[in-house]
Amino acid sequence: MFFINVLSIALATCVYSTNASFGFGGTYEFLYEYQNGQFDNRSIDNDIEIKSKWIQQPLDHFSCNDQRTWQMRYFEALDFWKPGGPVYVFIGGESEADPIFLRTGMIYELAKETNGAMYLSEHRYYGKSKPFPNLNKDTLEYLSSTQGLVDLAKLITEIKRLPQFRTSKVVVIGGSYPGNLAAWMRLKFPNLVDAALASSAPVLAKKDFHEYIETVQDVFKKYGTPTCYSKIRSSFERYYQLLQTSNGIIQLKKENKICHNTDMTRPKNQQMFFMSKSSPLMHAVQYGSPESIKQTCLKIVNNTEIQISGRLLLKYSVQNKEKGCIDYEFERVMNSYANHPVIIPWFYQTCTEFGYYQSTSSLSHPFTNMVPPQIYYNMCTYLYGSTFDEARIDFGIRKSNALYGGLKPNVTKVIFVNGDMDPWHRLSVLDHLSQDAPAIFVSGTSHCVDLYSDRPFDPQEMIEARRLIKKTIKYWIGI
């Protein structure tokens, strides 16, 4: 066994022995949105041979007495590898790991240009990498970024044990929450990870993340039209006014197909309604482009429903197919999440580590004040129990920022990349930390766009940013 410094104190971790010496010093949306046109199909290499593999991991890396294990899934592609080539690890996050990320994009191009090996990890509790079949407050006890980082360390260690990779440099790549993990792997395991790309990484844990909604406003103002923004504001103000009277509630329920048994006088139900109505606009910004925002605005101005493809993590409502209506009753919505494979584990991480709650507590947005941060605290206690209260959220956030350094992580050879359209940039590193920890900020781009291959509609600034990223990583690993 070996020892890792955790939380800045000496703490033993019980994992398999290694020859290396280590120092261990998310969205409610997620990256896997290629269905929404993020990838250019012409750039996808379907000839890449990808193998699905498994590695045994300790359930609790920080307990020497707990001998339980589980199977973690990962993917391997060696089509481009030649002796002496580097190892690239694309870090999976709060969703099932998708091998398409080894067929295109930044990791694919780096591996092709440097004769590298490609790996894709799957985060514990997501996809098929589940320590327990059921998800609840008891089985989720072993879900954390710290456990996930040591999972990655063990995976990379096992890869480096293979004779062909013993002298290979290791580069980790991640976007969104996995972008955090990429930066933190370099921070905590500098002798194992040689360089990292942290794309759209919200490394600052924050409870009341009202800046998210502020950025949604900024994007619609900058890339939309005055008429569009005014209509968004007037629509949400009208929702608010309708909720003030019984006749108004009747009208609201009729217009929005709300189930008759949904009590829209309850604040929690009203908050779920407003979250549901703002979520598509948030999604349109986070995964949008200047052109897509213009198209969204055309739909808004023409009073047609905004159609959002891809997967929305939280819908804040229940579709009652039998009655043909939408239910916003807080308890029924929460119960519908039950064993949801993404919502239950990811929201648990927000309740215990990160916060990231997209409230309307700021005045700089068009959505009224109907989504206070308290609704998220209520979700935590309802889903996981009374001990998961605001105090516990505060504790987890303080612990995360103390452990990882917030906006000032003590790292080198990490590139932080963000776009001005991405609301998550408000929690990321935007200024150079040092010459060896640069930040790239690109206008007219959104969440994790740098991880894709060049697309016809990408701004020239992003194309140049991708070239700079590759050039910097190659320099850091001596190629």
Coordinates of C-alpha atoms in Angstrom, one line a residue:
M1 CA 0.0 0.0 0.0
F2 CA 1.0 3.6 -0.4
F3 CA 0.3 6.9 1.3
I4 CA -1.4 10.0 -0.1
N5 CA -1.6 13.4 1.6
V6 CA -5.3 14.2 1.8
L7 CA -6.8 17.4 3.1
S8 CA -3.3 18.7 3.8
I9 CA -2.8 16.1 6.6
A10 CA -1.2 12.7 6.5
L11 CA -4.0 10.1 5.8
A12 CA -3.4 6.5 4.7
T13 CA -5.2 5.1 1.7
C14 CA -5.5 1.4 1.3
V15 CA -5.0 0.7 -2.4
Y16 CA -2.6 -1.6 -4.2
S17 CA 1.1 -1.0 -4.0
T18 CA 2.8 1.1 -6.6
N19 CA 6.3 2.2 -7.6
A20 CA 5.2 5.8 -7.9
S21 CA 5.2 8.4 -5.2
F22 CA 2.2 10.6 -5.1
G23 CA 1.2 13.8 -3.4
F24 CA -2.6 14.3 -3.0
G25 CA -2.1 18.0 -1.9
G26 CA -20.6 19.7 -11.6
T27 CA -23.6 20.8 -14.3
Y28 CA -26.8 20.4 -13.9
E29 CA -26.1 19.9 -17.5
F30 CA -23.3 17.8 -18.7
L31 CA -20.8 17.5 -21.6
Y32 CA -22.4 14.6 -23.5
E33 CA -24.5 16.6 -25.8
Y34 CA -23.2 15.5 -29.2
Q35 CA -26.8 14.7 -30.2
N36 CA -27.5 18.4 -30.3
G37 CA -25.1 19.0 -33.2
Q38 CA -22.0 19.6 -31.0
F39 CA -20.0 17.1 -33.1
D40 CA -19.4 17.5 -36.9
N41 CA -20.3 13.9 -38.1
R42 CA -17.6 14.3 -40.7
S43 CA -14.9 14.4 -38.0
I44 CA -16.0 11.1 -36.3
D45 CA -13.6 8.2 -37.0
N46 CA -15.7 5.1 -36.8
D47 CA -12.7 2.9 -37.7
I48 CA -11.1 3.4 -34.3
E49 CA -11.0 0.1 -32.4
I50 CA -12.2 0.7 -28.9
K51 CA -12.1 -1.9 -26.2
S52 CA -14.2 -1.9 -23.1
K53 CA -12.3 -2.9 -20.0
W54 CA -12.7 -3.1 -16.2
I55 CA -10.5 -2.5 -13.2
Q56 CA -11.2 -3.5 -9.6
Q57 CA -11.3 -0.5 -7.3
P58 CA -11.6 -0.4 -3.5
L59 CA -14.9 0.9 -2.3
D60 CA -13.2 3.2 0.2
H61 CA -9.7 4.3 -0.7
F62 CA -9.4 6.0 2.7
S63 CA -10.2 3.0 5.0
C64 CA -7.7 0.2 5.6
N65 CA -10.4 -1.9 7.3
D66 CA -12.9 -1.9 4.5
Q67 CA -12.0 -4.6 2.0
R68 CA -15.0 -4.2 -0.3
T69 CA -14.3 -3.7 -4.0
W70 CA -16.3 -2.8 -7.2
Q71 CA -15.6 -2.9 -10.9
M72 CA -14.8 0.4 -12.7
R73 CA -15.3 0.6 -16.5
Y74 CA -12.9 2.3 -18.9
F75 CA -12.2 2.3 -22.6
E76 CA -8.9 1.8 -24.5
A77 CA -7.9 2.8 -28.1
L78 CA -4.4 2.1 -29.3
D79 CA -4.8 2.7 -33.0
F80 CA -2.3 5.7 -33.1
W81 CA 0.1 4.4 -30.4
K82 CA 3.7 3.9 -31.2
P83 CA 6.6 3.1 -28.8
G84 CA 7.5 6.2 -26.8
G85 CA 4.1 7.8 -27.4
P86 CA 2.2 9.5 -24.6
V87 CA -0.9 8.3 -22.8
Y88 CA -4.1 10.5 -22.9
V89 CA -6.9 9.9 -20.5
F90 CA -10.3 11.5 -21.2
I91 CA -12.0 11.8 -17.8
G92 CA -15.6 10.8 -17.5
G93 CA -18.0 12.6 -15.2
E94 CA -21.6 12.9 -14.2
S95 CA -22.9 10.6 -17.0
E96 CA -22.3 7.4 -18.7
A97 CA -18.9 7.4 -20.4
D98 CA -19.3 7.5 -24.2
P99 CA -16.6 6.1 -26.4
I100 CA -17.4 8.7 -29.1
F101 CA -14.9 11.0 -27.3
L102 CA -12.1 8.7 -28.5
R103 CA -13.2 9.0 -32.1
T104 CA -13.0 12.8 -32.5
G105 CA -12.1 16.0 -30.8
M106 CA -9.1 17.1 -28.8
I107 CA -7.9 13.8 -27.5
Y108 CA -8.3 12.1 -30.8
E109 CA -6.2 14.8 -32.6
L110 CA -3.5 14.9 -30.0
A111 CA -3.2 11.1 -30.0
K112 CA -3.0 11.0 -33.8
E113 CA -0.4 13.8 -34.0
T114 CA 1.8 12.4 -31.2
N115 CA 1.4 8.6 -31.6
G116 CA -0.5 8.4 -28.4
A117 CA -2.7 5.9 -26.6
M118 CA -6.2 6.9 -25.7
Y119 CA -8.2 6.0 -22.6
L120 CA -11.7 7.1 -21.4
S121 CA -12.6 6.6 -17.7
E122 CA -16.0 6.2 -16.2
H123 CA -16.7 7.9 -12.8
R124 CA -17.8 5.8 -9.9
Y125 CA -21.6 5.7 -9.5
Y126 CA -22.3 6.7 -13.2
G127 CA -22.9 4.6 -16.2
K128 CA -22.0 0.9 -15.6
S129 CA -19.4 1.8 -12.9
K130 CA -21.8 1.3 -10.0
P131 CA -20.5 0.1 -6.6
F132 CA -24.1 -0.6 -5.6
P133 CA -27.2 -1.4 -7.7
N134 CA -29.4 1.0 -5.8
L135 CA -28.7 4.7 -5.1
N136 CA -29.7 6.2 -1.8
K137 CA -28.0 8.2 1.0
D138 CA -26.4 5.1 2.5
T139 CA -24.9 3.6 -0.7
L140 CA -23.9 7.1 -2.0
E141 CA -21.6 7.5 1.0
Y142 CA -18.6 6.6 -1.1
L143 CA -19.3 9.0 -3.9
S144 CA -16.9 12.0 -3.9
S145 CA -14.4 13.8 -6.0
T146 CA -11.6 12.6 -3.7
Q147 CA -12.6 8.9 -4.2
G148 CA -12.9 9.6 -7.9
L149 CA -9.4 11.1 -8.1
V150 CA -7.8 8.1 -6.4
D151 CA -9.8 5.8 -8.8
L152 CA -8.1 7.7 -11.6
A153 CA -4.7 7.4 -9.9
K154 CA -5.1 3.7 -9.6
L155 CA -6.2 3.3 -13.2
I156 CA -3.3 5.4 -14.5
T157 CA -0.9 3.5 -12.3
E158 CA -2.1 0.2 -13.7
I159 CA -1.7 1.5 -17.3
K160 CA 1.8 2.8 -16.5
R161 CA 2.7 -0.7 -15.2
L162 CA 2.3 -2.1 -18.7
P163 CA 5.9 -2.4 -20.2
Q164 CA 5.1 -0.3 -23.3
F165 CA 3.9 2.7 -21.2
R166 CA 6.4 2.8 -18.4
T167 CA 8.2 5.8 -19.8
S168 CA 5.2 7.4 -21.4
K169 CA 4.0 10.9 -20.4
V170 CA 0.4 11.1 -19.2
V171 CA -2.0 13.9 -20.2
V172 CA -5.5 14.1 -18.6
I173 CA -8.3 15.9 -20.3
G174 CA -11.8 16.8 -19.0
G175 CA -14.6 19.2 -19.5
S176 CA -17.1 20.6 -17.0
Y177 CA -16.9 18.6 -13.7
P178 CA -14.3 16.3 -15.3
G179 CA -12.4 19.5 -16.1
N180 CA -12.1 20.0 -12.4
L181 CA -10.9 16.5 -12.0
A182 CA -8.3 17.0 -14.7
A183 CA -6.9 20.1 -12.9
W184 CA -7.1 18.4 -9.6
M185 CA -5.3 15.3 -10.8
R186 CA -2.3 17.4 -11.8
L187 CA -2.6 19.2 -8.4
K188 CA -2.8 16.1 -6.3
F189 CA -0.8 13.6 -8.4
P190 CA 2.0 15.7 -10.1
N191 CA 4.3 12.7 -10.3
L192 CA 1.7 10.7 -12.1
V193 CA 0.1 13.3 -14.4
D194 CA 2.4 15.4 -16.6
A195 CA -0.1 17.8 -18.1
A196 CA -3.8 18.6 -18.0
L197 CA -6.5 20.3 -20.0
A198 CA -9.4 21.7 -17.9
S199 CA -12.2 22.8 -20.2
S200 CA -15.1 24.8 -18.8
A201 CA -14.1 23.7 -15.3
P202 CA -16.0 25.3 -12.4
V203 CA -13.2 24.8 -9.9
L204 CA -14.8 27.2 -7.3
A205 CA -17.5 25.5 -5.2
K206 CA -20.2 28.0 -4.5
K207 CA -23.6 27.6 -2.9
D208 CA -25.7 30.4 -4.4
F209 CA -24.5 30.4 -8.0
H210 CA -26.7 33.3 -9.1
E211 CA -24.0 34.3 -11.6
Y212 CA -25.3 31.5 -13.9
I213 CA -28.6 33.2 -14.5
E214 CA -26.8 36.5 -14.9
T215 CA -24.7 35.1 -17.7
V216 CA -27.9 33.8 -19.4
Q217 CA -29.1 37.4 -19.4
D218 CA -25.8 38.6 -20.8
V219 CA -25.8 36.1 -23.6
F220 CA -29.4 37.0 -24.7
K221 CA -28.6 40.7 -24.6
K222 CA -25.3 40.3 -26.5
Y223 CA -26.2 37.7 -29.1
G224 CA -30.0 37.9 -29.2
T225 CA -32.2 40.9 -29.9
P226 CA -33.8 43.6 -27.7
T227 CA -37.2 42.3 -28.6
C228 CA -36.3 38.8 -27.7
Y229 CA -34.9 39.7 -24.2
S230 CA -37.9 41.9 -23.5
K231 CA -40.3 39.1 -24.3
I232 CA -38.4 36.7 -22.0
R233 CA -38.7 39.2 -19.2
S234 CA -42.4 40.0 -19.8
S235 CA -43.3 36.3 -20.0
F236 CA -41.8 35.6 -16.7
E237 CA -43.3 38.7 -15.1
R238 CA -46.6 37.5 -16.4
Y239 CA -46.2 34.1 -14.9
Y240 CA -45.5 35.8 -11.6
Q241 CA -48.5 38.1 -11.8
L242 CA -50.8 35.2 -12.7
L243 CA -49.7 33.4 -9.5
Q244 CA -50.9 36.2 -7.3
T245 CA -54.7 35.5 -7.7
S246 CA -56.9 32.5 -7.9
N247 CA -58.2 33.4 -11.3
G248 CA -54.7 34.0 -12.5
I249 CA -53.6 30.5 -11.3
I250 CA -56.6 29.0 -13.2
Q251 CA -55.4 30.8 -16.3
L252 CA -51.8 29.8 -15.8
K253 CA -52.7 26.1 -15.3
K254 CA -54.9 26.2 -18.5
E255 CA -52.2 27.8 -20.6
N256 CA -49.4 25.6 -19.4
K257 CA -51.3 22.3 -19.2
I258 CA -50.7 22.0 -15.4
C259 CA -52.5 19.2 -13.7
H260 CA -55.6 20.1 -11.7
N261 CA -54.3 18.5 -8.6
T262 CA -51.1 20.5 -8.6
D263 CA -51.4 23.2 -5.9
M264 CA -49.9 26.3 -7.5
T265 CA -50.4 28.3 -4.3
R266 CA -47.5 26.4 -2.7
P267 CA -44.2 28.3 -3.0
K268 CA -42.3 25.0 -3.7
N269 CA -44.5 24.1 -6.6
Q270 CA -44.3 27.7 -8.0
Q271 CA -40.5 27.4 -7.8
M272 CA -40.5 24.1 -9.6
F273 CA -42.6 25.7 -12.3
F274 CA -40.2 28.6 -12.7
M275 CA -37.2 26.3 -12.8
S276 CA -38.9 24.3 -15.5
K277 CA -39.6 27.3 -17.6
S278 CA -36.1 28.8 -17.3
S279 CA -34.3 25.5 -17.8
P280 CA -34.6 25.4 -21.7
L281 CA -33.3 28.9 -22.0
M282 CA -30.4 28.1 -19.7
H283 CA -29.7 25.0 -21.8
A284 CA -29.8 27.1 -25.0
V285 CA -27.1 29.4 -23.7
Q286 CA -24.9 26.8 -22.1
Y287 CA -24.7 24.7 -25.3
G288 CA -25.3 27.4 -27.8
S289 CA -23.6 29.6 -30.3
P290 CA -24.3 33.2 -31.4
E291 CA -26.3 31.8 -34.4
S292 CA -28.3 29.3 -32.3
I293 CA -29.2 32.1 -29.8
K294 CA -30.5 34.2 -32.8
Q295 CA -32.6 31.1 -33.9
T296 CA -33.9 30.7 -30.3
C297 CA -34.9 34.3 -30.2
L298 CA -36.8 33.9 -33.5
K299 CA -38.9 31.2 -31.9
I300 CA -39.5 33.3 -28.8
V301 CA -40.5 36.3 -30.7
N302 CA -42.8 34.2 -32.9
N303 CA -44.3 32.8 -29.8
T304 CA -43.5 29.2 -30.7
E305 CA -42.3 26.6 -28.2
I306 CA -38.6 26.4 -27.7
Q307 CA -37.5 22.9 -28.7
I308 CA -34.3 21.8 -26.9
S309 CA -32.8 18.5 -28.1
G310 CA -30.3 16.5 -26.0
R311 CA -30.7 15.5 -22.4
L312 CA -31.8 18.0 -19.7
L313 CA -30.6 16.8 -16.3
L314 CA -33.4 18.3 -14.2
K315 CA -36.9 18.8 -15.7
Y316 CA -38.5 20.0 -12.4
S317 CA -41.8 18.4 -13.5
V318 CA -43.6 15.1 -14.0
Q319 CA -45.3 14.4 -17.3
N320 CA -48.6 12.8 -16.5
K321 CA -49.2 10.9 -19.7
E322 CA -52.5 9.4 -18.5
K323 CA -54.1 12.9 -17.9
G324 CA -52.1 14.7 -20.6
C325 CA -50.9 17.3 -18.1
I326 CA -47.7 18.5 -16.3
D327 CA -47.3 18.1 -12.6
Y328 CA -45.1 20.5 -10.6
E329 CA -46.0 19.2 -7.1
F330 CA -42.6 19.2 -5.3
E331 CA -42.9 15.9 -3.6
R332 CA -44.1 14.0 -6.7
V333 CA -41.3 15.5 -8.8
M334 CA -38.7 14.5 -6.2
N335 CA -40.2 11.0 -6.0
S336 CA -40.0 10.7 -9.8
Y337 CA -36.2 11.0 -9.5
A338 CA -36.0 8.0 -7.2
N339 CA -33.3 5.9 -8.7
H340 CA -32.4 8.2 -11.6
P341 CA -28.9 7.2 -12.8
V342 CA -27.7 10.8 -13.1
I343 CA -29.8 13.0 -11.0
I344 CA -29.5 11.1 -7.8
P345 CA -25.7 10.7 -7.7
W346 CA -24.9 14.2 -9.2
F347 CA -27.2 16.1 -7.0
Y348 CA -25.7 14.2 -4.0
Q349 CA -22.3 15.6 -5.0
T350 CA -23.7 19.1 -5.1
C351 CA -25.2 18.6 -1.7
T352 CA -22.0 17.3 -0.2
E353 CA -19.2 19.1 -2.2
F354 CA -20.0 21.8 -4.6
G355 CA -23.4 23.6 -4.3
Y356 CA -23.6 25.2 -7.8
Y357 CA -27.2 26.1 -7.2
Q358 CA -28.5 28.3 -10.0
S359 CA -30.8 30.7 -8.1
T360 CA -32.5 33.9 -9.1
S361 CA -31.2 35.8 -6.0
S362 CA -29.5 38.4 -8.2
L363 CA -31.5 41.2 -9.7
S364 CA -29.6 41.1 -13.0
H365 CA -31.8 38.7 -15.0
P366 CA -35.3 38.4 -16.6
F367 CA -36.6 35.4 -14.6
T368 CA -38.1 37.2 -11.5
N369 CA -37.0 36.1 -8.0
M370 CA -39.0 32.9 -8.0
V371 CA -36.1 30.4 -7.7
P372 CA -34.4 31.1 -4.3
P373 CA -31.4 29.0 -3.3
Q374 CA -33.5 27.5 -0.5
I375 CA -35.4 25.3 -3.0
Y376 CA -32.2 23.4 -3.7
Y377 CA -31.6 22.9 0.0
N378 CA -35.1 21.5 0.3
M379 CA -34.2 19.1 -2.5
C380 CA -31.1 17.9 -0.7
T381 CA -33.0 17.1 2.5
Y382 CA -36.0 15.5 0.7
L383 CA -33.8 13.3 -1.5
Y384 CA -31.1 12.3 1.1
G385 CA -32.5 13.0 4.6
S386 CA -32.7 15.8 7.2
T387 CA -28.9 15.8 7.8
F388 CA -28.3 17.0 4.3
D389 CA -29.2 20.6 5.2
E390 CA -27.8 24.0 4.4
A391 CA -25.1 23.6 7.1
R392 CA -23.9 20.4 5.5
I393 CA -23.8 22.1 2.1
D394 CA -21.7 24.9 3.6
F395 CA -19.3 22.5 5.2
G396 CA -18.8 20.6 1.9
I397 CA -18.1 23.7 0.0
R398 CA -15.6 25.0 2.5
K399 CA -13.9 21.6 2.5
S400 CA -13.7 21.5 -1.4
N401 CA -12.3 25.0 -1.7
A402 CA -9.8 24.4 1.0
L403 CA -8.7 21.0 -0.5
Y404 CA -8.4 22.2 -4.1
G405 CA -7.7 25.9 -3.8
G406 CA -10.8 27.3 -5.5
L407 CA -9.9 29.8 -8.2
K408 CA -6.2 29.7 -7.2
P409 CA -5.1 26.1 -7.4
N410 CA -1.4 25.6 -6.9
V411 CA -0.8 23.9 -10.3
T412 CA 1.5 24.0 -13.2
K413 CA 1.1 22.5 -16.7
V414 CA -2.7 22.9 -16.7
I415 CA -4.6 24.9 -19.3
F416 CA -7.9 26.4 -18.3
V417 CA -10.2 27.1 -21.3
N418 CA -13.6 28.9 -21.2
G419 CA -16.1 30.7 -23.4
D420 CA -18.0 33.8 -22.7
M421 CA -21.4 32.2 -23.5
D422 CA -20.9 29.4 -20.9
P423 CA -22.4 30.4 -17.5
W424 CA -19.9 28.0 -15.8
H425 CA -17.0 30.3 -16.7
R426 CA -18.0 32.4 -13.7
L427 CA -16.6 29.7 -11.4
S428 CA -13.5 29.0 -13.5
V429 CA -10.0 30.2 -13.8
L430 CA -10.0 33.1 -16.4
D431 CA -6.6 34.7 -15.8
H432 CA -3.2 33.1 -16.1
L433 CA -2.1 31.6 -12.8
S434 CA 1.4 31.5 -14.1
Q435 CA 3.4 31.0 -17.3
D436 CA 2.9 27.3 -16.8
A437 CA -0.8 27.5 -15.9
P438 CA -2.4 29.6 -18.7
A439 CA -6.0 30.6 -19.2
I440 CA -7.7 30.9 -22.5
F441 CA -11.0 32.8 -22.9
V442 CA -12.9 32.7 -26.2
S443 CA -15.7 35.0 -27.2
G444 CA -18.8 33.6 -29.0
T445 CA -18.3 30.0 -27.6
S446 CA -20.0 27.9 -24.9
H447 CA -19.5 24.9 -22.8
C448 CA -16.5 22.7 -23.5
V449 CA -16.3 23.7 -27.2
D450 CA -12.5 23.4 -27.3
L451 CA -12.8 19.7 -26.8
Y452 CA -14.4 19.2 -30.2
S453 CA -12.7 19.1 -33.6
D454 CA -12.9 22.2 -35.8
R455 CA -16.4 22.7 -37.2
P456 CA -17.5 25.0 -40.1
F457 CA -19.4 27.3 -37.7
D458 CA -16.6 27.7 -35.1
P459 CA -15.2 31.2 -34.8
Q460 CA -11.6 31.6 -35.9
E461 CA -10.6 32.5 -32.3
M462 CA -11.7 29.0 -31.2
I463 CA -9.8 27.3 -34.0
E464 CA -6.7 29.2 -33.0
A465 CA -7.3 28.4 -29.3
R466 CA -7.4 24.6 -30.2
R467 CA -4.1 25.0 -32.0
L468 CA -2.5 26.7 -29.0
I469 CA -3.8 24.1 -26.6
K470 CA -2.2 21.3 -28.7
K471 CA 1.0 23.2 -29.1
T472 CA 1.3 23.9 -25.4
I473 CA 0.5 20.3 -24.3
K474 CA 3.1 18.9 -26.8
Y475 CA 5.7 21.3 -25.5
W476 CA 5.0 20.3 -21.9
I477 CA 5.4 16.6 -22.7
G478 CA 8.5 17.1 -24.8
I479 CA 7.1 16.6 -28.3

